[in-house]
Short mmCIF file of C-alpha atoms and ligand atoms in Angstrom, two decimals:
data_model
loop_
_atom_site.label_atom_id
_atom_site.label_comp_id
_atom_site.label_asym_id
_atom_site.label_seq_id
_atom_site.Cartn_x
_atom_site.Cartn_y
_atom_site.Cartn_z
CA UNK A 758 6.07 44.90 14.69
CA UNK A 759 2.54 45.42 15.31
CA UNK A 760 0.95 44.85 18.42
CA UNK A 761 -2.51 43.75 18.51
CA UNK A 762 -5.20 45.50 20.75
CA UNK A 763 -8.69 46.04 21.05
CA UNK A 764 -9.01 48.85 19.03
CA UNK A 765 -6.65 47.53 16.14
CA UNK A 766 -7.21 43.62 15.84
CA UNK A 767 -4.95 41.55 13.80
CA UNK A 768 -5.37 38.59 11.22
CA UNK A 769 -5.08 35.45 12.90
CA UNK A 770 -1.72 33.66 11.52
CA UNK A 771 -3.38 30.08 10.70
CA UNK A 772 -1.64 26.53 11.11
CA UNK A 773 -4.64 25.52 8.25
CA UNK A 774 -6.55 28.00 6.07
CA UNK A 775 -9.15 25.92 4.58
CA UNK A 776 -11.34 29.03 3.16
CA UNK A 777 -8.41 30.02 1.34
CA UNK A 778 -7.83 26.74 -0.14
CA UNK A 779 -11.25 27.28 -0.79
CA UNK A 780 -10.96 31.12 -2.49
CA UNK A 781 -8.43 29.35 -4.67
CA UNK A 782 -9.63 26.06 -5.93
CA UNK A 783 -13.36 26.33 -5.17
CA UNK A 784 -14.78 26.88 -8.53
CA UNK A 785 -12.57 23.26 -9.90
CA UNK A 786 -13.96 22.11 -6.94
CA UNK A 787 -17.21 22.49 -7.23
CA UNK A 788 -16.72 21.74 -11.14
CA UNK A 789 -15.77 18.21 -10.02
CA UNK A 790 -18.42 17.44 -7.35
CA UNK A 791 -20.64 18.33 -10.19
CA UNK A 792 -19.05 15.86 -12.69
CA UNK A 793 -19.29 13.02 -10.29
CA UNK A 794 -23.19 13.72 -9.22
CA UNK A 795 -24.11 13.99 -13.19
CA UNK A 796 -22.29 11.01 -13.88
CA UNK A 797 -24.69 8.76 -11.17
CA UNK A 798 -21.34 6.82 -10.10
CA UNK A 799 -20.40 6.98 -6.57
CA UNK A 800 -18.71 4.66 -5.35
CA UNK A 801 -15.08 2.74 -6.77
CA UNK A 802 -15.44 3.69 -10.33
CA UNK A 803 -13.31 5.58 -13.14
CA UNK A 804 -12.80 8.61 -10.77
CA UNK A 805 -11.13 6.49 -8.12
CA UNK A 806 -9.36 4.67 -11.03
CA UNK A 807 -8.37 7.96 -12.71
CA UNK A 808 -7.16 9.48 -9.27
CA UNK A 809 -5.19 6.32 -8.44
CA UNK A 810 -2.95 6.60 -11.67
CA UNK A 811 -2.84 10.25 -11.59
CA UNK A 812 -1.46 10.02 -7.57
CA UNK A 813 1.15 7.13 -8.45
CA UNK A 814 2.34 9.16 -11.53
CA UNK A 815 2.68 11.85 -9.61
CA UNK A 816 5.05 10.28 -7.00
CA UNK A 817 6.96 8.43 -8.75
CA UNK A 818 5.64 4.47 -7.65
CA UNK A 819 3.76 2.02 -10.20
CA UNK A 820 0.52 2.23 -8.32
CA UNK A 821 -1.94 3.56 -5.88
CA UNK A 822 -4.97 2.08 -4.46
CA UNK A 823 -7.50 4.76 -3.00
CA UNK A 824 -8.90 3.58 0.69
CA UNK A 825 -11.10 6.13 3.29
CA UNK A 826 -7.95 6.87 5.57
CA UNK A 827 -4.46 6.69 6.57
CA UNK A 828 -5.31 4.47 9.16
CA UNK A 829 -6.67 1.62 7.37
CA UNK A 830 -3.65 1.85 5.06
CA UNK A 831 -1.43 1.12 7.42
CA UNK A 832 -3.73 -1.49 8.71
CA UNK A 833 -4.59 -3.09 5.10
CA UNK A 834 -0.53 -2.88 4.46
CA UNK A 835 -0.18 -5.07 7.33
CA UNK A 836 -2.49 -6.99 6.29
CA UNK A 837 -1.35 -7.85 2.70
CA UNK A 838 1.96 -8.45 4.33
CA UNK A 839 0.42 -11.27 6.95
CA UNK A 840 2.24 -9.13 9.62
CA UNK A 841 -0.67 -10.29 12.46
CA UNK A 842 -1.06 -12.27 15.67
CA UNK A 843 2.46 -11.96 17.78
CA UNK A 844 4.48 -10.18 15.04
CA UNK A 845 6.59 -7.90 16.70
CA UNK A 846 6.91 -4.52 14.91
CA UNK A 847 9.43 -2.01 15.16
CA UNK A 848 8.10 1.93 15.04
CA UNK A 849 8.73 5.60 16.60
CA UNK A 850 6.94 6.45 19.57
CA UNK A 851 7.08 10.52 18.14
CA UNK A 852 3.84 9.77 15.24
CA UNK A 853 0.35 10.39 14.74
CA UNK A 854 -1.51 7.53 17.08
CA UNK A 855 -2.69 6.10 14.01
CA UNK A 856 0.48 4.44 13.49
CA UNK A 857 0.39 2.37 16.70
CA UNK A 858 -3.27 1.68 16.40
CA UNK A 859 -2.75 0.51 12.47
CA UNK A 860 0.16 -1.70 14.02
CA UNK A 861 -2.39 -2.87 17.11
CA UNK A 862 -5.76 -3.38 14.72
CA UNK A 863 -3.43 -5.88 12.90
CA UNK A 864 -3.32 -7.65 15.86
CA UNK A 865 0.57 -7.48 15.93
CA UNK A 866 2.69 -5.75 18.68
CA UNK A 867 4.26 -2.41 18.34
CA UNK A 868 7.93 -2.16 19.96
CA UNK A 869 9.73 2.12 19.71
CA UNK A 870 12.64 2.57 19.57
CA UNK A 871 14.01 5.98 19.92
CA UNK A 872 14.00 9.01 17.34
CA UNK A 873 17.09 10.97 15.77
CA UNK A 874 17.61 14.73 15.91
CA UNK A 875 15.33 15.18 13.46
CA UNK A 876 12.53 13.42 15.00
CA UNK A 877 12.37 10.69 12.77
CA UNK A 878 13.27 7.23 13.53
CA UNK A 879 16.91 6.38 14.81
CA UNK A 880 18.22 3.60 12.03
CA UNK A 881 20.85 3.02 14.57
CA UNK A 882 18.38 1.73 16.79
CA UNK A 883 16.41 0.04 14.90
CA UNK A 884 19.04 -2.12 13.78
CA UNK A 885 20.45 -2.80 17.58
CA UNK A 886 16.59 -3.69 18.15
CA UNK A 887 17.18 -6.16 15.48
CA UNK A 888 20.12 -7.34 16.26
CA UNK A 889 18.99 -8.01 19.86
CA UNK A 890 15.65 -9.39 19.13
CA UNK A 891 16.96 -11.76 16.12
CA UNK A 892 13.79 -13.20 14.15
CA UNK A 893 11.44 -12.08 16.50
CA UNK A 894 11.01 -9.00 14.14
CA UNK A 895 8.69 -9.31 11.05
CA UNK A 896 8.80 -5.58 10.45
CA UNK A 897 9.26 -2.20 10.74
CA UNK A 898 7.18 1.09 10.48
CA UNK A 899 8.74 4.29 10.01
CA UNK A 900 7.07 7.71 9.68
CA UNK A 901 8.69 10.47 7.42
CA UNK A 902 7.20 12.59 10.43
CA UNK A 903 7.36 16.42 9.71
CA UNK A 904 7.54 16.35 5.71
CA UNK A 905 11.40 15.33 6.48
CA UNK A 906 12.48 11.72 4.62
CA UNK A 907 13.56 8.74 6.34
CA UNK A 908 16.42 7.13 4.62
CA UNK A 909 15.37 5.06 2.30
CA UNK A 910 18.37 3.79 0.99
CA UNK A 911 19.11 2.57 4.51
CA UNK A 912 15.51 1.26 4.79
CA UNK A 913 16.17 -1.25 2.10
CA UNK A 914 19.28 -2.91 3.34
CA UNK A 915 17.58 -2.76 6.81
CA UNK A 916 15.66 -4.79 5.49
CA UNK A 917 17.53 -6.96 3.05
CA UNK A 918 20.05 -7.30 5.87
CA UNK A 919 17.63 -8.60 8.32
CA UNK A 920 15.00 -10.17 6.58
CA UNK A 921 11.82 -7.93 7.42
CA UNK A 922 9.42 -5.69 5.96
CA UNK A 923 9.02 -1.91 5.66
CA UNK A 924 5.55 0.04 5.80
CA UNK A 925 7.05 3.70 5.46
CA UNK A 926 3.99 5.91 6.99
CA UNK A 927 4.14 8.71 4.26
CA UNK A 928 1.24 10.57 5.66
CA UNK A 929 3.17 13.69 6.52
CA UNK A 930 5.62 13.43 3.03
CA UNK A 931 3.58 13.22 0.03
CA UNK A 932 6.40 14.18 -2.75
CA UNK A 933 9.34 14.26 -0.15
CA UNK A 934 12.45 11.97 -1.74
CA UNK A 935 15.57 10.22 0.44
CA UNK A 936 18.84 10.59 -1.99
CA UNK A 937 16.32 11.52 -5.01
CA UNK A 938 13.81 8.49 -4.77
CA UNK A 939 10.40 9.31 -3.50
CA UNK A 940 9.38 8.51 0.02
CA UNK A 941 7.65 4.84 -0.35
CA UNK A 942 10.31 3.69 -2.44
CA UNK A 943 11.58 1.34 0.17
CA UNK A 944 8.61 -0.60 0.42
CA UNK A 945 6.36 -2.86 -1.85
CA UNK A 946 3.69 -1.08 0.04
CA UNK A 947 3.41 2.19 2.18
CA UNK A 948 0.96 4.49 3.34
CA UNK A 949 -0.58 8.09 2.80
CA UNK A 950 -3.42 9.86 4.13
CA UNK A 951 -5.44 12.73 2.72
CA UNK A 952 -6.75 14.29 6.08
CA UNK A 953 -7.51 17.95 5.22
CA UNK A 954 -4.34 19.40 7.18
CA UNK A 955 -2.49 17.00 4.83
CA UNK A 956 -0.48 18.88 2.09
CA UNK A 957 -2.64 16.82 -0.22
CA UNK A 958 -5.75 17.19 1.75
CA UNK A 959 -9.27 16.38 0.78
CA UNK A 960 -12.34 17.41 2.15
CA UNK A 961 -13.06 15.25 4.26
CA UNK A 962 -11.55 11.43 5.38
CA UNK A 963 -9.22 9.72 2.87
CA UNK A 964 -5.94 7.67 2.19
CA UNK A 965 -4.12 5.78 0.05
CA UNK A 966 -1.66 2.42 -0.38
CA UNK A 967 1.60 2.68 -3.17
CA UNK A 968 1.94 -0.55 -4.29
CA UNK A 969 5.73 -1.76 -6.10
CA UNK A 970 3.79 -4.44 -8.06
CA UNK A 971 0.56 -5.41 -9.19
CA UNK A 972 -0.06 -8.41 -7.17
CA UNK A 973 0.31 -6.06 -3.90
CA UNK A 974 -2.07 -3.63 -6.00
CA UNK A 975 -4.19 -6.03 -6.37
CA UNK A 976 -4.31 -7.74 -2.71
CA UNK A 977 -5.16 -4.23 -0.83
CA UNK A 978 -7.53 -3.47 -3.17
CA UNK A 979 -9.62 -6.25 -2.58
CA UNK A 980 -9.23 -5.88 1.32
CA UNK A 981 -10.40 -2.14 1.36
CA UNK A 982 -13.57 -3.93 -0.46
CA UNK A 983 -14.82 -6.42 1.87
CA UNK A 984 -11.74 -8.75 0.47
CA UNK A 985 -13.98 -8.97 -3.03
CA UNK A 986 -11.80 -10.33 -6.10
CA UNK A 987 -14.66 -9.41 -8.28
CA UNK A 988 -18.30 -8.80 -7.93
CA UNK A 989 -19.46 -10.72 -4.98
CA UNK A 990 -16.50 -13.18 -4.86
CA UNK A 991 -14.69 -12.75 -1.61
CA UNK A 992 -11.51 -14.52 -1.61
CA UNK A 993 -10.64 -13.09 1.48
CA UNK A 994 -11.84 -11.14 4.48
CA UNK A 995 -11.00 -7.68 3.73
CA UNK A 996 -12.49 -4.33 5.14
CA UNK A 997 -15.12 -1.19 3.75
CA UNK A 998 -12.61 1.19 3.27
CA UNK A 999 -13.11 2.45 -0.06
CA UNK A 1000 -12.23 5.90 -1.02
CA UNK A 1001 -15.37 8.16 -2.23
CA UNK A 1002 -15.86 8.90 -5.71
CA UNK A 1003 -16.42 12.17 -5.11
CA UNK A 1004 -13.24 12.72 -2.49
CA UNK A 1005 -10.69 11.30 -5.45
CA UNK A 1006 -12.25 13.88 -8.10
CA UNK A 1007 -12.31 16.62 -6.04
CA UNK A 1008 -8.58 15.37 -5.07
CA UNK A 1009 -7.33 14.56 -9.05
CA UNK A 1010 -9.19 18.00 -10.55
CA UNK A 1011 -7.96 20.51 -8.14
CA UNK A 1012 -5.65 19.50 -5.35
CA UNK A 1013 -3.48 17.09 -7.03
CA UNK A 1014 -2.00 19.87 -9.76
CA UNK A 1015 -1.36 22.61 -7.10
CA UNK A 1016 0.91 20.14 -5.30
CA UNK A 1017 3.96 20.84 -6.80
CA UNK A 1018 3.62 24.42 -6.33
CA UNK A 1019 1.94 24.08 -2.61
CA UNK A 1020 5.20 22.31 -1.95
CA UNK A 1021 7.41 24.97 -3.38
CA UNK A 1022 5.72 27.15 -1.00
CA UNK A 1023 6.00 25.40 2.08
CA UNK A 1024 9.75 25.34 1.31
CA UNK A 1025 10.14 28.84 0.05
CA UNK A 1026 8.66 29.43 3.97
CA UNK A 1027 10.73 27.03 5.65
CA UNK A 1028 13.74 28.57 3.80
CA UNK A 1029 13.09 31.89 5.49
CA UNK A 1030 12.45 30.81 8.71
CA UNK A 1031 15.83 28.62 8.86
CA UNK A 1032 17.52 31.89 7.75
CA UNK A 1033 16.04 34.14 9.51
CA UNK A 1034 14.71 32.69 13.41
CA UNK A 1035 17.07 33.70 15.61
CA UNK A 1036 15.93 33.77 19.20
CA UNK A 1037 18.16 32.18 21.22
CA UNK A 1038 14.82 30.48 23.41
CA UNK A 1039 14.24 27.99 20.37
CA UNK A 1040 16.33 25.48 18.29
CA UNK A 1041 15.76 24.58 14.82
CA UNK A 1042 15.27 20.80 13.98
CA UNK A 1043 17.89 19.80 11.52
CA UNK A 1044 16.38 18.61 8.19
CA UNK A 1045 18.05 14.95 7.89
CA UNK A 1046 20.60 14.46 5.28
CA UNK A 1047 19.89 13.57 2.05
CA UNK A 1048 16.20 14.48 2.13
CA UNK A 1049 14.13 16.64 0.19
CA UNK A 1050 11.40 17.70 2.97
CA UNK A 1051 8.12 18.82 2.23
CA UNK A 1052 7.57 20.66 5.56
CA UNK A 1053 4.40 19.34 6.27
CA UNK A 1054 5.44 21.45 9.38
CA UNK A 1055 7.94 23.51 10.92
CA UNK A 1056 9.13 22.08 14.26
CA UNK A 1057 11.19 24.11 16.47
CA UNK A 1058 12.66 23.31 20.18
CA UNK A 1059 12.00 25.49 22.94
CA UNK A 1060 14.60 26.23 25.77
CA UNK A 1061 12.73 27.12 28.54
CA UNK A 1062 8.93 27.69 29.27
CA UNK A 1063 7.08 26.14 25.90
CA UNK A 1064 3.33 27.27 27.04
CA UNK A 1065 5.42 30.65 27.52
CA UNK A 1066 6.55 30.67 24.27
CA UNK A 1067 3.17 29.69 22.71
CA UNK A 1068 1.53 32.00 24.49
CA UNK A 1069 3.55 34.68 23.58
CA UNK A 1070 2.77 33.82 19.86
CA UNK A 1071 -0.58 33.54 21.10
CA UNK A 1072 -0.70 37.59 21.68
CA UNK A 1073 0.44 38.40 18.33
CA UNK A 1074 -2.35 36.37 16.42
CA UNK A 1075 0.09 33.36 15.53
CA UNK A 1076 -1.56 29.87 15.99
CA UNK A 1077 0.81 27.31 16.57
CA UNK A 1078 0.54 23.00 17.88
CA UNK A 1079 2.97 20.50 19.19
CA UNK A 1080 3.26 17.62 17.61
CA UNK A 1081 3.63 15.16 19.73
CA UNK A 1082 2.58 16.46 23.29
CA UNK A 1083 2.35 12.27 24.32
CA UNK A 1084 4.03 9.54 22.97
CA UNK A 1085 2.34 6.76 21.62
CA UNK A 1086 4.05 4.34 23.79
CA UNK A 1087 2.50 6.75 26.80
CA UNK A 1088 -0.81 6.58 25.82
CA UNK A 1089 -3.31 5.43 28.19
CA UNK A 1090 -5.35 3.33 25.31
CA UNK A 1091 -2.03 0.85 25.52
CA UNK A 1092 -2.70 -0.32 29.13
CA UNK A 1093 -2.73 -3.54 29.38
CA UNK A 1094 -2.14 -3.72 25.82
CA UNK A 1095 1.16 -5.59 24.56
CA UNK A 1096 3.93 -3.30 23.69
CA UNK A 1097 7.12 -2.96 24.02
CA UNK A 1098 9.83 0.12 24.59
CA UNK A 1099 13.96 -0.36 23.37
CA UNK A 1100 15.37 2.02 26.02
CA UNK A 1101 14.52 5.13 27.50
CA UNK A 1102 12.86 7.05 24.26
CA UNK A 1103 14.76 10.25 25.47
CA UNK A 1104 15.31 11.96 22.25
CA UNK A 1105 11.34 11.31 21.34
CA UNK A 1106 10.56 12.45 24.75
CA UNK A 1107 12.12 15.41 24.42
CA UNK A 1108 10.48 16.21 21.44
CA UNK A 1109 7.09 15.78 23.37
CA UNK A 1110 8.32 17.99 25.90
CA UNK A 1111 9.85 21.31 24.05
CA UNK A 1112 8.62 20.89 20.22
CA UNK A 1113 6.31 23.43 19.08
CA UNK A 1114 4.59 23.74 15.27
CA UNK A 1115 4.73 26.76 13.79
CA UNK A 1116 2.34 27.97 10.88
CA UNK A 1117 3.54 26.66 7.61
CA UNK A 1118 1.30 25.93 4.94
CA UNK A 1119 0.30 27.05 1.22
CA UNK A 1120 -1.87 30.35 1.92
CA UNK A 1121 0.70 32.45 4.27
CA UNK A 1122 1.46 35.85 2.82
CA UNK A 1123 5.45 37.10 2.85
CA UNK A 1124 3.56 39.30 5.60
CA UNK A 1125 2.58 36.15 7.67
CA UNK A 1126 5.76 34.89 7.99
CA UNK A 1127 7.79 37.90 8.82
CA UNK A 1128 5.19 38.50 11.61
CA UNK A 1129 6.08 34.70 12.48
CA UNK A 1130 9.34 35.40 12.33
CA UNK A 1131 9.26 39.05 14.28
CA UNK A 1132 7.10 37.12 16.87
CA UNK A 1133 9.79 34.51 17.86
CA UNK A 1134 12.80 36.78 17.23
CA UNK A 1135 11.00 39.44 19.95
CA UNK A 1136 10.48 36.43 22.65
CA UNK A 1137 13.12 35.89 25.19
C1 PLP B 1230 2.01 10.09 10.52
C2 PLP B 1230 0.55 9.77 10.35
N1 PLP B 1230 0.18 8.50 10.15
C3 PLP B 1230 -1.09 8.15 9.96
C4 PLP B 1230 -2.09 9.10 9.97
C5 PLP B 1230 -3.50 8.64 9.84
O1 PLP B 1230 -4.18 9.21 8.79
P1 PLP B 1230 -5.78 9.36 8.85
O2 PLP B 1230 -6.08 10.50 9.77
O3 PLP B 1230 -6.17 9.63 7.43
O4 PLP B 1230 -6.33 8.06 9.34
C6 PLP B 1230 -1.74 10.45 10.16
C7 PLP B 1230 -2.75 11.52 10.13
O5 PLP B 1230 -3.44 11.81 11.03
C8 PLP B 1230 -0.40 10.79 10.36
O6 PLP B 1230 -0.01 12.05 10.58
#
């Protein structure tokens, strides 16, 4: 493989190639940024209302309301749901902090419970969590963390069984489906965001809700505007979290078709690289059974030294992360802050310890990825 030196540099391996996204899409880009600034309508109008159909079609729910982030989602799904004051909340400690802090800004408390192999929330313990802390529970927040799906089949009788509601956090999923339904489907409302890493990624800040009915539509799209039912009629005290104009055009126009095939991508990738890593210094994470992943990203395990092993990709141009390098429930924001912990989190901790991201995304050349590949195969 080659070697890079002074004398013969070689091209960085990115974890996000935003000027390739922008090589590709640029000119239906720019085409829609000029649509919306001719049209003199920037703010909550058809392109929002175009986008939000277009992005609930695509998925497979009855609708979408656009907001300005994943975070206030999360926090506006809470929020429809009354899930407030001293509502205890079940989540996974392995998750963007966003989750906790959508879970905190409620005002309710978040409890983890342990993750599976796969790094996604253990069902298992989610029910024991119920079981132990009967009725104290109004809800639960999983992630589909990686791309990989939570089941949602499970999800539902989780919570048909025990009487509480699901928020699925689909911010790392878009398109991912749990025995053929689409991540989402186990809630009357769950989350996505549109963070450029995303695999739908704007440019710039943005999210959504799925809604299951039109009443639930209808309630978090009046809270991401100030809680107005129509022009300056608040029913409610909502929130300015509206999603730009110009964000959901440039979204609808040219990132929204190449999803499909972005997708097909990032699992034509993670198809080679479950074939084809073998170094014995890192373990794959098994995808979970019965989901269709979207490999947001490709987490692997390291035996050993981890800084080792990302420094040795390091020296041969590869970029890689860890996703989570803290757990929420470790953070230093929830001092003094009420929370609560089912157990020792040792699965999620040792995801935080030895889990390293490697690059995985829409833009890698076959050449990329073999030198990913070559790169781990060669470290020992
Ligand atoms: C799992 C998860 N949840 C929530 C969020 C929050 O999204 P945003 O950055 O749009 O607020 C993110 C993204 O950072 C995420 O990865």
């Amino acid at each position: 493989m080659t070697e890079p030196t002074d004398t013969n540099p070689v091209e960085p391996v990115l974890l996000n190639d935003f000027r390739s996204q922008w090589a590709a899409h640029g000119a239906a880009l720019t085409e829609a940024f000029t649509r919306v600034g001719e049209s003199g309508w920037l703010v909550l109008g058809q392109e929002v209302a175009s986008f939000e159909r277009a992005l609930a079609a695509h998925v497979g729910l009855p609708f979408a309301v656009g907001v300005a982030n994943g975070l206030d989602a999360l926090e506006i799904a809470m929020r429809v749901h009354g899930v407030g004051e001293g509502a205890e909340v079940l989540t996974t400690p392995l998750t963007a902090f966003a989750t906790t802090l959508a879970i905190l800004r409620a005002g309710a408390k978040p409890c983890f419970v342990d993750v599976d192999r796969s790094g996604l929330i253990d069902l298992d313990a989610v029910e024991s969590a119920l079981r132990e802390r009967r009725g104290r529970v109004r809800a639960v927040m999983p992630v589909h963390l990686f791309g990989h799906a939570v089941d949602v089949v499970r999800l539902e009788a989780i919570s048909r069984e025990h009487g509480v509601i699901v928020i699925e956090d689909c911010a790392q999923a878009i398109g991912a489906r749990s025995h053929g339904r689409p991540v989402g489907d186990a809630s009357e409302l769950s989350c996505t965001s549109f963070y450029p890493t995303k695999n739908l990624g704007a440019l710039g800040d943005g999210g959504a809700l799925f809604a299951k009915s039109e009443p639930s539509r209808a309630h978090a799209a009046s809270l991401r505007d100030y809680g107005q039912s129509s022009r300056y009629v608040h029913d409610r005290l909502g929130m300015n979290s509206r999603l730009d104009e110009v964000q959901a055009a440039l979204l609808r126009s040219a990132l929204l078709p190449d999803l499909s095939a972005a997708t097909e991508r990032r699992r034509q990738i993670a198809a080679r690289y479950r074939s084809e890593l073998r170094s014995n210094a890192i373990e794959l994470v098994p995808e979970p059974a019965a989901s269709e992943s979207v490999w947001h990203l490709f987490p692997v395990l390291v035996r050993g030294n981890r800084e080792r092993f990302r420094d040795h990709l390091q020296r041969h141009q590869i970029q890689s992360a860890i996703h989570y390098p803290t757990l929420t429930s470790a953070q230093r924001a929830l001092d003094g802050v009420a929370h609560e912990r089912f157990g020792a989190l040792t699965v999620a901790q040792d995801f935080a310890d030895r889990e390293v991201s490697l690059p995985i995304h829409r833009y890698l050349s076959d050449g990329h990825v073999s030198r990913v590949i070559a790169a781990c195969n060669s470290f020992e």
